[in-house]
XYZ file of N, CA, C and O in Angstrom:
700
model
N 73.074 6.944 -13.563
C 72.059 7.622 -14.330
C 72.304 6.635 -15.784
O 73.600 6.489 -16.153
N 71.338 6.695 -16.611
C 71.474 5.969 -17.611
C 72.578 6.605 -18.728
O 72.701 8.017 -18.759
N 72.945 5.805 -19.667
C 74.534 6.281 -20.530
C 73.629 7.283 -21.511
O 74.126 7.784 -22.370
N 72.504 6.655 -21.815
C 71.795 7.318 -22.972
C 70.464 7.875 -22.529
O 69.659 7.584 -21.156
N 69.656 8.894 -23.014
C 68.317 9.434 -22.868
C 67.180 8.527 -22.829
O 67.111 7.476 -23.676
N 66.081 8.481 -21.684
C 65.163 7.551 -22.193
C 64.156 8.573 -23.021
O 64.183 9.399 -23.494
N 63.527 7.391 -23.769
C 62.251 8.279 -24.841
C 61.606 8.672 -23.847
O 61.000 8.704 -23.074
N 61.147 9.913 -24.477
C 60.583 11.246 -23.705
C 59.274 11.102 -23.918
O 58.574 11.663 -22.959
N 58.706 10.635 -25.207
C 57.431 10.988 -25.687
C 56.980 9.726 -26.186
O 56.936 9.505 -27.478
N 56.555 8.923 -25.150
C 55.755 7.616 -25.113
C 54.756 7.443 -26.103
O 53.910 6.582 -26.557
N 54.215 8.784 -26.534
C 52.918 8.798 -27.326
C 53.005 9.282 -28.617
O 52.136 9.294 -29.246
N 54.239 9.555 -29.070
C 54.668 9.640 -30.710
C 54.301 8.764 -31.626
O 54.211 7.365 -31.086
N 53.793 8.817 -32.723
C 53.544 7.797 -33.792
C 55.071 6.570 -33.796
O 56.087 7.048 -33.783
N 54.664 5.654 -33.906
C 55.470 4.461 -33.850
C 56.017 4.026 -32.513
O 56.069 3.001 -32.334
N 55.429 4.813 -31.558
C 55.956 4.070 -30.138
C 54.555 4.286 -29.439
O 54.855 3.309 -28.226
N 53.441 4.757 -29.836
C 52.273 5.215 -29.051
C 51.777 3.692 -28.830
O 51.421 3.205 -27.669
N 51.632 2.593 -29.679
C 50.717 1.377 -29.312
C 51.646 0.388 -28.708
O 51.017 -0.048 -27.687
N 52.856 0.379 -28.799
C 53.814 -0.738 -28.150
C 53.850 -0.130 -26.519
O 53.717 -0.849 -25.585
N 53.659 1.204 -26.344
C 54.134 1.928 -25.051
C 52.666 1.416 -24.119
O 52.278 0.960 -23.024
N 51.615 1.458 -24.932
C 49.886 1.595 -24.585
C 50.069 0.079 -24.338
O 49.603 -0.317 -22.830
N 50.849 -1.076 -25.221
C 50.544 -2.555 -24.811
C 51.671 -2.785 -23.241
O 50.991 -3.637 -22.312
N 52.534 -2.214 -23.388
C 53.408 -2.503 -22.310
C 52.802 -2.015 -20.787
O 52.445 -2.757 -20.032
N 52.297 -0.635 -21.098
C 51.420 -0.161 -19.703
C 50.212 -0.869 -19.467
O 49.996 -0.973 -18.092
N 49.580 -1.485 -20.260
C 48.551 -2.254 -19.694
C 48.524 -3.607 -19.381
O 48.318 -3.907 -18.259
N 49.801 -4.258 -19.792
C 50.537 -5.163 -19.266
C 50.969 -4.987 -17.809
O 51.373 -5.713 -16.660
N 51.516 -3.906 -17.742
C 52.530 -3.621 -16.221
C 51.785 -2.507 -15.529
O 52.292 -1.838 -14.569
N 50.487 -2.656 -15.442
C 49.623 -2.145 -14.525
C 49.346 -0.597 -14.833
O 49.618 0.090 -13.353
N 49.813 -0.225 -15.852
C 49.931 1.405 -15.831
C 51.380 1.954 -16.148
O 51.622 3.271 -16.425
N 52.101 1.327 -15.733
C 53.847 1.671 -15.410
C 54.483 1.376 -16.631
O 54.192 0.500 -17.652
N 55.402 2.165 -17.330
C 56.393 2.200 -18.274
C 57.793 1.962 -17.699
O 58.261 3.352 -17.351
N 58.317 0.921 -17.237
C 59.769 0.865 -16.679
C 60.789 1.625 -17.535
O 60.398 1.540 -18.678
N 61.640 1.983 -16.874
C 62.903 2.622 -17.165
C 63.606 1.831 -18.542
O 64.244 2.005 -19.475
N 63.617 0.333 -18.314
C 63.911 -0.571 -19.464
C 63.356 -0.613 -20.612
O 63.813 -0.140 -21.843
N 61.521 -0.399 -20.928
C 61.118 0.048 -21.746
C 61.191 1.193 -22.520
O 61.235 1.630 -23.615
N 61.447 2.386 -21.477
C 61.695 3.732 -22.110
C 62.787 3.850 -22.961
O 62.835 4.524 -23.537
N 63.876 2.893 -22.589
C 64.759 2.564 -23.377
C 64.786 2.236 -24.237
O 64.675 2.620 -25.800
N 64.057 1.104 -24.670
C 63.751 0.240 -25.567
C 63.244 0.840 -26.749
O 63.217 0.692 -27.757
N 62.187 1.894 -26.228
C 61.497 2.548 -27.187
C 61.894 3.529 -28.015
O 61.580 3.780 -29.411
N 63.462 3.493 -28.189
C 64.128 4.474 -29.092
C 64.014 3.143 -30.249
O 64.266 4.054 -31.661
N 63.719 2.298 -30.205
C 63.480 1.119 -31.234
C 62.277 0.413 -31.209
O 62.277 -0.400 -30.705
N 60.853 0.830 -31.764
C 59.851 0.332 -31.274
C 59.774 -1.085 -31.774
O 59.334 -1.712 -31.125
N 60.249 -1.518 -32.898
C 60.039 -3.072 -33.473
C 60.834 -3.821 -32.392
O 60.456 -4.697 -32.134
N 62.002 -3.598 -31.842
C 62.802 -4.152 -31.212
C 61.962 -4.433 -29.942
O 61.771 -5.281 -29.065
N 61.282 -3.138 -29.329
C 60.723 -2.919 -28.178
C 59.473 -3.975 -27.991
O 59.146 -4.601 -27.191
N 58.749 -3.992 -29.140
C 57.771 -4.817 -29.234
C 57.972 -6.462 -29.127
O 57.616 -7.131 -28.420
N 59.043 -6.657 -29.963
C 59.440 -7.804 -30.048
C 60.295 -8.462 -28.498
O 59.777 -9.756 -28.130
N 60.743 -7.472 -27.919
C 61.547 -7.893 -26.708
C 60.263 -8.174 -25.703
O 60.138 -8.832 -24.915
N 59.142 -7.255 -25.533
C 58.209 -7.430 -24.484
C 57.233 -8.683 -25.146
O 56.924 -9.448 -23.871
N 57.052 -9.183 -26.384
C 56.433 -10.157 -26.703
C 57.109 -11.287 -26.051
O 56.721 -12.292 -25.185
N 58.683 -11.704 -26.404
C 59.415 -12.493 -26.004
C 59.368 -12.735 -24.417
O 59.328 -13.838 -23.913
N 59.899 -11.603 -23.492
C 60.043 -11.893 -22.554
C 59.038 -12.050 -21.417
O 58.668 -12.742 -20.477
N 57.347 -11.627 -22.092
C 56.338 -11.599 -21.601
C 55.892 -13.060 -21.641
O 55.571 -13.746 -20.744
N 56.351 -14.158 -22.845
C 56.140 -15.398 -23.085
C 56.978 -16.012 -21.817
O 56.319 -17.221 -21.677
N 58.310 -15.583 -21.944
C 59.093 -16.484 -21.203
C 58.794 -16.517 -19.648
O 59.111 -17.383 -18.803
N 58.222 -15.560 -19.204
C 57.770 -15.290 -17.822
C 56.004 -15.721 -17.522
O 55.994 -16.459 -16.550
N 55.207 -15.312 -18.333
C 53.780 -15.910 -18.012
C 53.062 -16.542 -18.968
O 52.074 -17.191 -18.468
N 53.893 -17.264 -19.995
C 53.158 -18.479 -21.068
C 53.777 -19.656 -20.961
O 53.830 -20.028 -21.900
N 54.703 -20.013 -19.843
C 55.157 -21.251 -19.589
C 54.482 -22.289 -18.513
O 53.302 -21.605 -18.050
N 54.686 -23.114 -18.224
C 54.515 -23.791 -17.339
C 55.101 -23.928 -16.302
O 54.738 -24.795 -14.948
N 56.252 -23.223 -16.154
C 56.979 -23.248 -15.039
C 56.710 -22.846 -13.827
O 55.314 -21.427 -14.037
N 56.739 -23.394 -12.906
C 56.184 -22.899 -11.167
C 56.752 -21.590 -10.785
O 57.922 -21.411 -11.529
N 56.223 -21.045 -10.040
C 56.770 -19.292 -9.979
C 58.132 -19.597 -9.120
O 59.072 -18.631 -9.251
N 58.363 -20.658 -7.971
C 59.446 -20.793 -7.743
C 60.931 -21.069 -8.508
O 61.659 -20.319 -8.583
N 60.492 -21.844 -9.396
C 61.735 -22.449 -10.422
C 61.688 -21.177 -11.317
O 63.169 -20.704 -11.437
N 60.871 -20.291 -11.862
C 61.076 -19.218 -12.474
C 61.870 -17.472 -12.038
O 62.627 -17.297 -12.198
N 61.340 -17.455 -10.586
C 62.045 -16.726 -9.633
C 63.542 -17.435 -9.297
O 63.999 -16.065 -9.494
N 63.861 -18.224 -9.118
C 65.142 -18.818 -8.864
C 66.149 -18.650 -10.095
O 66.976 -17.848 -9.939
N 65.563 -18.835 -11.213
C 66.230 -18.777 -12.616
C 66.810 -17.189 -12.355
O 67.694 -16.863 -12.835
N 65.962 -16.339 -12.542
C 65.707 -15.139 -12.976
C 66.822 -14.480 -11.604
O 67.626 -13.557 -12.066
N 66.335 -14.587 -10.553
C 67.663 -14.059 -9.271
C 69.140 -14.584 -9.772
O 69.882 -13.934 -9.248
N 69.256 -15.904 -9.729
C 70.399 -16.625 -9.934
C 71.094 -16.005 -11.079
O 72.257 -15.645 -11.147
N 70.527 -15.721 -12.380
C 71.324 -15.060 -13.507
C 71.555 -13.864 -13.000
O 72.814 -13.229 -13.349
N 70.672 -13.246 -12.555
C 70.662 -11.751 -11.931
C 72.211 -11.671 -11.176
O 72.998 -10.889 -11.487
N 72.325 -12.322 -10.234
C 73.358 -12.442 -9.234
C 74.763 -12.733 -9.778
O 75.804 -12.124 -9.490
N 74.512 -13.839 -10.897
C 75.797 -14.244 -11.575
C 76.416 -12.898 -12.347
O 77.382 -13.119 -12.203
N 75.552 -12.447 -13.000
C 75.809 -11.344 -13.839
C 75.971 -9.848 -13.123
O 76.141 -9.014 -13.853
N 75.664 -9.963 -11.889
C 75.811 -8.793 -10.803
C 74.983 -7.356 -11.822
O 75.673 -6.192 -11.610
N 73.528 -7.835 -11.959
C 73.124 -7.068 -12.530
C 71.776 -6.543 -11.475
O 70.767 -7.332 -11.068
N 71.747 -5.458 -10.846
C 70.863 -5.079 -9.902
C 69.427 -4.643 -10.077
O 68.597 -5.070 -9.445
N 69.489 -3.986 -11.427
C 67.702 -4.088 -12.071
C 67.057 -5.251 -11.646
O 65.900 -5.261 -11.107
N 67.170 -6.308 -12.528
C 66.628 -7.574 -12.217
C 66.282 -8.151 -10.879
O 65.211 -8.414 -10.265
N 67.432 -7.717 -9.957
C 67.071 -8.200 -8.542
C 66.181 -7.544 -8.072
O 65.409 -7.712 -7.037
N 66.450 -6.053 -7.937
C 65.345 -5.144 -7.416
C 64.175 -5.107 -7.830
O 63.295 -5.477 -6.952
N 63.891 -5.711 -9.118
C 62.364 -6.133 -9.397
C 62.285 -7.041 -8.869
O 60.883 -7.531 -8.601
N 62.624 -8.359 -9.052
C 62.288 -9.763 -8.708
C 62.410 -10.214 -7.646
O 61.661 -11.380 -6.890
N 63.110 -9.628 -6.710
C 63.267 -9.722 -5.295
C 61.826 -9.836 -4.429
O 61.285 -10.885 -3.797
N 60.749 -8.861 -4.563
C 59.559 -8.949 -4.067
C 58.776 -10.022 -4.625
O 57.795 -10.356 -3.933
N 58.668 -10.124 -5.844
C 58.140 -11.377 -6.529
C 58.447 -12.517 -6.181
O 57.898 -13.372 -5.546
N 59.959 -12.824 -5.905
C 60.001 -14.113 -5.043
C 59.619 -14.396 -3.990
O 59.409 -15.373 -3.416
N 59.737 -13.312 -2.795
C 58.915 -13.265 -1.441
C 58.066 -14.002 -1.860
O 57.138 -14.489 -0.853
N 56.990 -12.784 -2.640
C 55.591 -13.105 -2.836
C 55.222 -14.754 -3.114
O 54.268 -15.494 -2.765
N 56.196 -15.233 -4.315
C 56.227 -16.592 -4.404
C 56.807 -17.636 -3.189
O 56.610 -18.997 -3.934
N 56.902 -17.233 -2.228
C 57.421 -18.425 -1.188
C 58.817 -18.327 -1.064
O 59.165 -19.428 -0.276
N 59.752 -17.831 -1.945
C 60.999 -18.146 -1.911
C 61.807 -17.210 -0.434
O 61.095 -15.948 -0.387
N 62.108 -17.922 0.374
C 62.515 -17.244 1.933
C 63.658 -15.945 1.308
O 64.497 -16.036 0.679
N 63.741 -15.175 2.263
C 64.827 -14.046 2.313
C 65.966 -14.705 2.541
O 66.816 -14.277 1.821
N 66.026 -15.643 3.111
C 67.524 -16.511 3.488
C 67.815 -16.977 2.331
O 68.707 -17.172 1.934
N 66.941 -17.459 1.564
C 67.187 -18.238 0.408
C 67.657 -17.272 -0.474
O 68.689 -17.550 -1.427
N 67.029 -16.155 -0.527
C 67.764 -15.248 -1.542
C 68.944 -14.729 -1.439
O 70.168 -14.566 -2.082
N 69.097 -14.491 0.054
C 70.626 -13.719 0.403
C 71.925 -14.763 0.400
O 72.867 -14.529 0.447
N 71.436 -16.316 0.655
C 72.505 -16.933 0.394
C 72.682 -17.815 -1.058
O 72.899 -18.981 -1.080
N 71.716 -17.108 -1.908
C 71.925 -17.648 -3.545
C 73.259 -18.129 -4.120
O 73.578 -18.691 -4.466
N 74.473 -17.187 -3.642
C 75.540 -17.070 -4.298
C 76.078 -17.904 -3.740
O 77.360 -18.247 -4.047
N 75.814 -18.647 -2.164
C 76.713 -19.580 -1.669
C 75.830 -20.737 -1.311
O 75.938 -21.613 -0.417
N 74.812 -21.152 -2.392
C 73.960 -22.247 -2.400
C 74.582 -23.539 -2.131
O 74.203 -24.331 -1.417
N 75.730 -23.600 -2.410
C 76.603 -25.213 -2.577
C 76.394 -25.649 -1.084
O 76.401 -26.440 -0.607
N 77.113 -24.149 -0.275
C 77.258 -24.559 1.386
C 75.909 -24.690 2.206
O 76.057 -24.504 3.137
N 74.773 -24.254 1.350
C 73.709 -24.002 2.728
C 72.789 -25.524 2.551
O 72.802 -26.183 1.429
N 71.825 -25.628 3.599
C 71.410 -26.815 3.700
C 69.507 -26.074 3.296
O 68.651 -27.121 3.383
N 69.443 -24.715 2.837
C 68.203 -24.386 2.670
C 67.631 -25.090 1.338
O 66.178 -25.053 1.110
N 68.230 -25.627 0.429
C 68.077 -26.153 -0.737
C 67.584 -27.396 -0.967
O 68.319 -28.244 -0.716
N 66.390 -27.469 -1.777
C 66.148 -29.225 -2.003
C 66.754 -29.516 -3.095
O 67.892 -28.896 -3.684
N 66.829 -30.961 -3.355
C 67.270 -31.445 -4.434
C 67.025 -30.717 -5.643
O 67.982 -30.564 -6.757
N 65.889 -30.600 -6.043
C 65.325 -30.017 -6.951
C 65.942 -28.739 -7.212
O 66.370 -27.971 -8.495
N 65.875 -27.768 -5.904
C 66.301 -26.557 -6.164
C 67.743 -26.563 -6.710
O 68.498 -25.609 -7.602
N 68.713 -27.393 -6.017
C 70.447 -27.460 -6.365
C 70.039 -28.205 -7.763
O 71.584 -27.537 -8.469
N 69.693 -28.993 -8.411
C 69.729 -29.200 -9.425
C 69.535 -27.929 -10.861
O 70.302 -27.809 -11.433
N 68.512 -27.037 -10.190
C 68.122 -25.994 -10.942
C 69.102 -25.227 -11.182
O 69.917 -24.475 -11.723
N 69.849 -24.687 -9.719
C 70.901 -23.546 -9.679
C 72.133 -24.150 -10.177
O 72.854 -23.227 -10.825
N 72.284 -25.273 -10.266
C 73.584 -25.856 -11.173
C 73.695 -25.745 -12.305
O 74.378 -25.505 -13.152
N 72.186 -25.971 -12.632
C 72.179 -25.718 -14.296
C 72.437 -24.299 -14.751
O 72.761 -23.770 -15.748
N 71.606 -23.495 -13.865
C 71.640 -22.078 -14.453
C 73.266 -21.435 -14.427
O 73.574 -20.640 -15.145
N 73.668 -22.043 -12.995
C 75.246 -21.618 -12.874
C 76.386 -22.134 -14.079
O 76.746 -21.237 -14.603
N 75.921 -23.254 -14.605
C 76.877 -24.010 -15.434
C 76.546 -23.389 -17.156
O 77.263 -22.458 -17.517
N 75.135 -23.064 -17.351
C 74.917 -22.586 -18.307
C 75.264 -21.326 -18.508
O 75.832 -20.607 -19.461
N 74.938 -20.212 -17.625
C 75.712 -19.031 -17.330
C 76.855 -18.494 -17.398
O 77.635 -18.075 -18.196
N 77.885 -19.285 -16.683
C 79.394 -19.082 -16.546
C 79.983 -19.689 -17.513
O 81.270 -19.643 -18.082
N 79.678 -21.269 -17.984
C 80.864 -21.959 -18.960
C 79.868 -22.108 -20.576
O 80.474 -22.640 -21.329
N 78.343 -21.939 -20.505
C 77.790 -22.269 -21.480
C 77.498 -23.533 -21.635
O 76.393 -24.112 -21.837
N 78.427 -24.443 -21.866
C 78.662 -25.821 -22.082
C 78.363 -26.528 -20.515
O 78.983 -26.275 -19.539
N 77.267 -27.017 -20.616
C 76.519 -27.591 -19.060
C 76.957 -29.263 -19.120
O 77.072 -29.914 -20.040
N 77.880 -29.375 -17.846
C 78.531 -30.993 -17.723
C 77.402 -32.141 -17.675
O 76.249 -31.675 -17.476
N 77.668 -33.219 -18.235
C 76.648 -34.183 -18.397
C 76.056 -34.434 -17.008
O 74.767 -34.642 -16.915
N 76.546 -34.592 -15.674
C 76.214 -34.931 -14.602
C 74.977 -33.731 -14.221
O 74.103 -33.774 -13.440
N 75.358 -32.394 -14.295
C 74.471 -31.031 -14.188
C 73.199 -31.437 -14.946
O 72.079 -31.603 -14.122
N 73.331 -31.817 -16.015
C 72.134 -31.896 -16.751
C 71.288 -32.971 -16.327
O 69.961 -33.281 -16.519
N 72.026 -34.332 -16.066
C 71.209 -35.663 -15.782
C 70.508 -35.649 -14.678
O 69.640 -35.624 -14.083
N 71.067 -34.373 -13.698
C 70.490 -34.071 -12.137
C 69.373 -33.171 -12.585
O 68.315 -33.234 -12.007
N 69.016 -32.350 -13.492
C 68.207 -31.392 -13.928
C 66.841 -32.257 -14.357
O 65.937 -32.297 -13.863
N 67.389 -33.350 -15.220
C 66.813 -34.041 -16.157
C 65.617 -34.994 -15.044
O 64.276 -35.314 -15.310
N 66.116 -35.142 -14.359
C 65.739 -36.212 -12.702
C 64.884 -35.559 -12.316
O 63.623 -35.928 -11.669
N 64.511 -34.285 -12.304
C 63.827 -33.379 -11.585
C 62.779 -32.577 -12.579
O 61.608 -32.059 -11.934
N 62.750 -32.160 -13.403
C 62.039 -31.508 -14.492
C 61.698 -32.273 -15.937
O 62.444 -33.041 -16.135
N 60.706 -32.216 -16.398
C 60.191 -32.550 -17.421
C 60.715 -31.938 -18.779
O 61.569 -31.045 -18.390
N 60.838 -32.642 -19.887
C 61.541 -31.871 -20.955
C 60.950 -30.743 -21.298
O 61.782 -29.491 -21.489
N 60.126 -30.343 -21.249
C 59.154 -28.879 -21.403
C 59.540 -27.830 -20.706
O 60.234 -26.830 -20.880
N 59.800 -28.374 -18.892
C 60.217 -27.544 -18.248
C 61.699 -26.791 -18.574
O 62.361 -26.016 -18.489
N 62.566 -28.314 -18.783
C 63.826 -27.668 -19.206
C 64.162 -27.047 -20.339
O 65.044 -26.338 -20.587
N 63.336 -26.968 -21.354
C 63.549 -26.188 -22.904
C 62.805 -24.744 -22.277
O 63.726 -23.700 -22.517
N 62.042 -24.618 -21.562
C 61.424 -23.285 -20.932
C 62.548 -22.819 -19.794
O 62.804 -21.510 -20.014
N 63.369 -23.510 -19.154
C 64.169 -23.006 -18.053
C 65.523 -22.339 -18.736
O 66.134 -21.255 -18.646
N 65.787 -23.254 -19.649
C 66.946 -22.682 -20.551
C 66.581 -21.340 -21.426
O 67.546 -20.599 -21.688
N 65.206 -21.028 -21.950
C 65.218 -20.267 -22.374
C 65.051 -19.157 -21.767
O 65.838 -17.704 -21.925
N 64.405 -19.087 -20.428
C 64.332 -17.967 -19.336
C 65.976 -17.703 -19.163
O 66.276 -16.445 -18.742
N 66.606 -18.576 -18.944
C 68.162 -18.394 -18.868
C 68.783 -17.246 -19.849
O 69.182 -16.333 -19.215
N 68.602 -17.823 -20.902
C 69.166 -16.869 -21.812
C 68.175 -15.571 -22.078
O 69.317 -14.371 -22.255
N 67.076 -15.571 -21.894
C 66.484 -14.279 -22.046
C 67.007 -13.320 -20.998
O 67.111 -12.150 -21.088
N 67.207 -13.680 -19.438
C 67.426 -12.899 -18.314
C 69.187 -12.478 -18.622
O 69.754 -11.356 -18.174
N 69.891 -13.531 -19.517
C 71.155 -12.911 -19.736
C 71.084 -11.521 -20.783
O 71.665 -10.666 -20.671
N 70.110 -12.002 -21.591
C 69.611 -10.616 -22.700
C 69.415 -9.198 -21.751
O 70.024 -8.148 -21.889
N 68.366 -9.420 -20.911
C 68.053 -8.293 -20.133
C 69.209 -8.295 -19.428
O 69.569 -6.624 -19.326
N 69.943 -8.922 -18.639
C 71.293 -8.073 -17.918
C 72.241 -7.516 -18.281
O 72.811 -6.233 -18.251
N 72.394 -7.997 -19.489
C 73.173 -6.963 -20.487
C 72.814 -6.209 -21.167
O 73.901 -4.876 -21.090
N 71.432 -5.803 -21.532
C 71.002 -4.738 -21.626
C 71.182 -3.468 -20.706
O 71.430 -2.316 -20.922
N 70.438 -4.050 -19.645
C 70.297 -3.035 -18.668
C 71.754 -2.378 -17.871
O 71.816 -1.459 -17.542
N 72.747 -3.456 -17.740
C 73.842 -3.005 -17.580
C 74.816 -2.199 -18.389
O 75.431 -1.367 -17.848
N 74.674 -2.509 -19.559
C 75.484 -2.160 -20.301
C 75.246 -0.676 -20.307
O 75.670 0.440 -20.580
N 73.677 -0.340 -20.637
C 73.033 1.053 -20.749
C 72.986 1.924 -19.448
O 72.489 2.896 -19.282
N 73.508 0.683 -18.087
C 73.112 1.709 -16.920
C 71.965 1.969 -16.769
O 71.756 3.267 -16.237
N 70.817 1.060 -16.926
C 69.456 1.817 -17.111
C 69.401 1.939 -15.105
O 69.308 1.161 -14.662
N 68.760 3.071 -14.882
C 68.423 3.405 -13.490
C 67.506 2.454 -13.148
O 66.205 2.097 -13.689
N 67.494 2.127 -11.898
C 66.349 1.142 -10.834
C 64.974 1.791 -10.884
O 65.048 3.244 -10.994
N 64.324 1.063 -10.922
C 62.916 1.543 -10.624
C 62.642 2.124 -9.158
O 63.354 1.553 -8.291
N 62.183 3.207 -9.016
C 62.016 3.248 -7.362
C 61.233 2.119 -6.596
O 60.318 1.481 -7.485
N 61.582 1.950 -5.693
C 60.909 0.924 -4.916
C 59.388 1.079 -4.541
O 59.247 2.111 -3.810
């Protein structure tokens, strides 16, 4: 159960426009995350635009995007993004076995050199913030400059998402 009540009236003044934009982009749904954010409409609007851009307005391929999101969620023990993104990852071609062994990826032969470079970068950036030169060099061999910038922003964005969801204990969406 969430630690704070959700915004109960997404049709009230100040909330109506952003709630409508979220619903339009999310197939009519207003997820719990946004129902909580709507207590601060301007923050909700900024969050929506920023997170939408990190997911949909980049040149990252879907596999890279979903690996980043799932890896951050696993590292931070954030159930909500895992719950939301496992079905997306499966749809985008990441296998169930790859998802299930994500926390032990170093010991698995399921991952390509490109995957390993990405996962090492997400892990280092998430756990120590400072990324070792060898980890960055491996990422740079596999990804273009723009990709690295977008990957790095995506990592930070999902740290924000995980921290917000976990601190406020926002309820999972029904499957």
